[in-house]
Amino acid sequence: MGRHRSDPMGIARLVLAGLAVLFVLALVVVGAKALFNSLNAKGEEPTSPPVATSPNQNANAPQTLLIRCVAEICPAVFVRIPGGDILQNRDMSKGEEMGFIEPELDVVVGDAGTVEIQVNGQRRPPGEPGSKDTFSVRPGST
């Protein structure tokens, strides 16, 4: 009777193959879960462009700032409360509006020619296409 010796390289190959199979199975499970979650996500795509409003806005309060995107993409629209929270920091899509009621805001628009802006109900003069527009909204400002 002969003894069989274990081949260490053969065992290592089997262990690596097993780990590879486990890794592929884990990827399949994670991918399937992500797909399932994305298909079952609440809130379908809106049929009209979204209107961004500040968190404490109510229906009766007048807007101190209204930004409307009039180009296909309005790049780098940034709105914040001075020394405080950032309310918006993103690109906008054509027809999208952002309205805010905070009395003081700092605003930066990456391309001033792509937006229409109202401050305290008054339309701001349009900016130069391709130029950055930076301004502050204060009570009584336009």
PDB file of N, CA and C in Angstrom, residues 70-71 73-77 108-117 127-133:
ATOM      1  N   VAL A  70     -32.365  79.169 -17.857  1.00  0.00           N
ATOM      2  CA  VAL A  70     -32.925  79.384 -19.191  1.00  0.00           C
ATOM      3  C   VAL A  70     -32.065  78.751 -20.284  1.00  0.00           C
ATOM      4  N   ALA A  71     -31.002  78.070 -19.921  1.00  0.00           N
ATOM      5  CA  ALA A  71     -30.151  77.349 -20.879  1.00  0.00           C
ATOM      6  C   ALA A  71     -30.315  75.850 -20.629  1.00  0.00           C
ATOM      7  N   ILE A  73     -28.044  73.775 -19.632  1.00  0.00           N
ATOM      8  CA  ILE A  73     -27.371  73.552 -18.350  1.00  0.00           C
ATOM      9  C   ILE A  73     -26.946  74.906 -17.811  1.00  0.00           C
ATOM     10  N   CYS A  74     -27.208  75.138 -16.547  1.00  0.00           N
ATOM     11  CA  CYS A  74     -26.756  76.347 -15.853  1.00  0.00           C
ATOM     12  C   CYS A  74     -25.723  75.881 -14.830  1.00  0.00           C
ATOM     13  N   PRO A  75     -24.437  76.065 -15.152  1.00  0.00           N
ATOM     14  CA  PRO A  75     -23.400  75.473 -14.316  1.00  0.00           C
ATOM     15  C   PRO A  75     -23.156  76.218 -13.011  1.00  0.00           C
ATOM     16  N   ALA A  76     -22.812  75.457 -12.001  1.00  0.00           N
ATOM     17  CA  ALA A  76     -22.290  75.955 -10.732  1.00  0.00           C
ATOM     18  C   ALA A  76     -23.147  77.046 -10.111  1.00  0.00           C
ATOM     19  N   VAL A  77     -24.359  76.692  -9.695  1.00  0.00           N
ATOM     20  CA  VAL A  77     -25.211  77.636  -8.974  1.00  0.00           C
ATOM     21  C   VAL A  77     -25.029  77.360  -7.479  1.00  0.00           C
ATOM     22  N   VAL A 108     -23.496  82.720  -6.016  1.00  0.00           N
ATOM     23  CA  VAL A 108     -22.504  82.662  -7.079  1.00  0.00           C
ATOM     24  C   VAL A 108     -23.113  81.831  -8.206  1.00  0.00           C
ATOM     25  N   VAL A 109     -23.083  82.387  -9.423  1.00  0.00           N
ATOM     26  CA  VAL A 109     -23.571  81.681 -10.601  1.00  0.00           C
ATOM     27  C   VAL A 109     -22.393  81.547 -11.564  1.00  0.00           C
ATOM     28  N   GLY A 110     -22.082  80.317 -11.942  1.00  0.00           N
ATOM     29  CA  GLY A 110     -20.921  80.059 -12.785  1.00  0.00           C
ATOM     30  C   GLY A 110     -20.994  80.692 -14.160  1.00  0.00           C
ATOM     31  N   ASP A 111     -22.183  80.765 -14.750  1.00  0.00           N
ATOM     32  CA  ASP A 111     -22.371  81.395 -16.061  1.00  0.00           C
ATOM     33  C   ASP A 111     -23.600  82.286 -15.973  1.00  0.00           C
ATOM     34  N   ALA A 112     -23.360  83.583 -15.791  1.00  0.00           N
ATOM     35  CA  ALA A 112     -24.443  84.535 -15.558  1.00  0.00           C
ATOM     36  C   ALA A 112     -25.412  84.644 -16.730  1.00  0.00           C
ATOM     37  N   GLY A 113     -25.000  84.264 -17.918  1.00  0.00           N
ATOM     38  CA  GLY A 113     -25.866  84.352 -19.081  1.00  0.00           C
ATOM     39  C   GLY A 113     -26.855  83.213 -19.203  1.00  0.00           C
ATOM     40  N   THR A 114     -26.822  82.255 -18.293  1.00  0.00           N
ATOM     41  CA  THR A 114     -27.697  81.085 -18.402  1.00  0.00           C
ATOM     42  C   THR A 114     -28.897  81.136 -17.465  1.00  0.00           C
ATOM     43  N   VAL A 115     -28.990  82.183 -16.624  1.00  0.00           N
ATOM     44  CA  VAL A 115     -30.058  82.239 -15.626  1.00  0.00           C
ATOM     45  C   VAL A 115     -30.804  83.567 -15.666  1.00  0.00           C
ATOM     46  N   GLU A 116     -32.040  83.541 -15.186  1.00  0.00           N
ATOM     47  CA  GLU A 116     -32.807  84.742 -14.881  1.00  0.00           C
ATOM     48  C   GLU A 116     -32.921  84.796 -13.366  1.00  0.00           C
ATOM     49  N   ILE A 117     -32.679  85.967 -12.788  1.00  0.00           N
ATOM     50  CA  ILE A 117     -32.654  86.095 -11.335  1.00  0.00           C
ATOM     51  C   ILE A 117     -33.575  87.222 -10.896  1.00  0.00           C
ATOM     52  N   GLY A 127     -26.729  88.813 -16.796  1.00  0.00           N
ATOM     53  CA  GLY A 127     -25.274  88.845 -16.784  1.00  0.00           C
ATOM     54  C   GLY A 127     -24.702  88.522 -18.144  1.00  0.00           C
ATOM     55  N   GLU A 128     -23.422  88.743 -18.285  1.00  0.00           N
ATOM     56  CA  GLU A 128     -22.719  88.444 -19.526  1.00  0.00           C
ATOM     57  C   GLU A 128     -22.562  86.928 -19.683  1.00  0.00           C
ATOM     58  N   PRO A 129     -22.887  86.384 -20.862  1.00  0.00           N
ATOM     59  CA  PRO A 129     -22.685  84.950 -21.077  1.00  0.00           C
ATOM     60  C   PRO A 129     -21.231  84.561 -20.845  1.00  0.00           C
ATOM     61  N   GLY A 130     -21.039  83.478 -20.116  1.00  0.00           N
ATOM     62  CA  GLY A 130     -19.710  82.958 -19.833  1.00  0.00           C
ATOM     63  C   GLY A 130     -19.032  83.586 -18.628  1.00  0.00           C
ATOM     64  N   SER A 131     -19.625  84.649 -18.048  1.00  0.00           N
ATOM     65  CA  SER A 131     -18.990  85.296 -16.895  1.00  0.00           C
ATOM     66  C   SER A 131     -19.620  84.821 -15.589  1.00  0.00           C
ATOM     67  N   LYS A 132     -18.832  84.838 -14.548  1.00  0.00           N
ATOM     68  CA  LYS A 132     -19.301  84.457 -13.216  1.00  0.00           C
ATOM     69  C   LYS A 132     -19.996  85.658 -12.588  1.00  0.00           C
ATOM     70  N   ASP A 133     -21.101  85.428 -11.897  1.00  0.00           N
ATOM     71  CA  ASP A 133     -21.844  86.485 -11.213  1.00  0.00           C
ATOM     72  C   ASP A 133     -21.857  86.162  -9.722  1.00  0.00           C
TER      73      ASP A 133
END
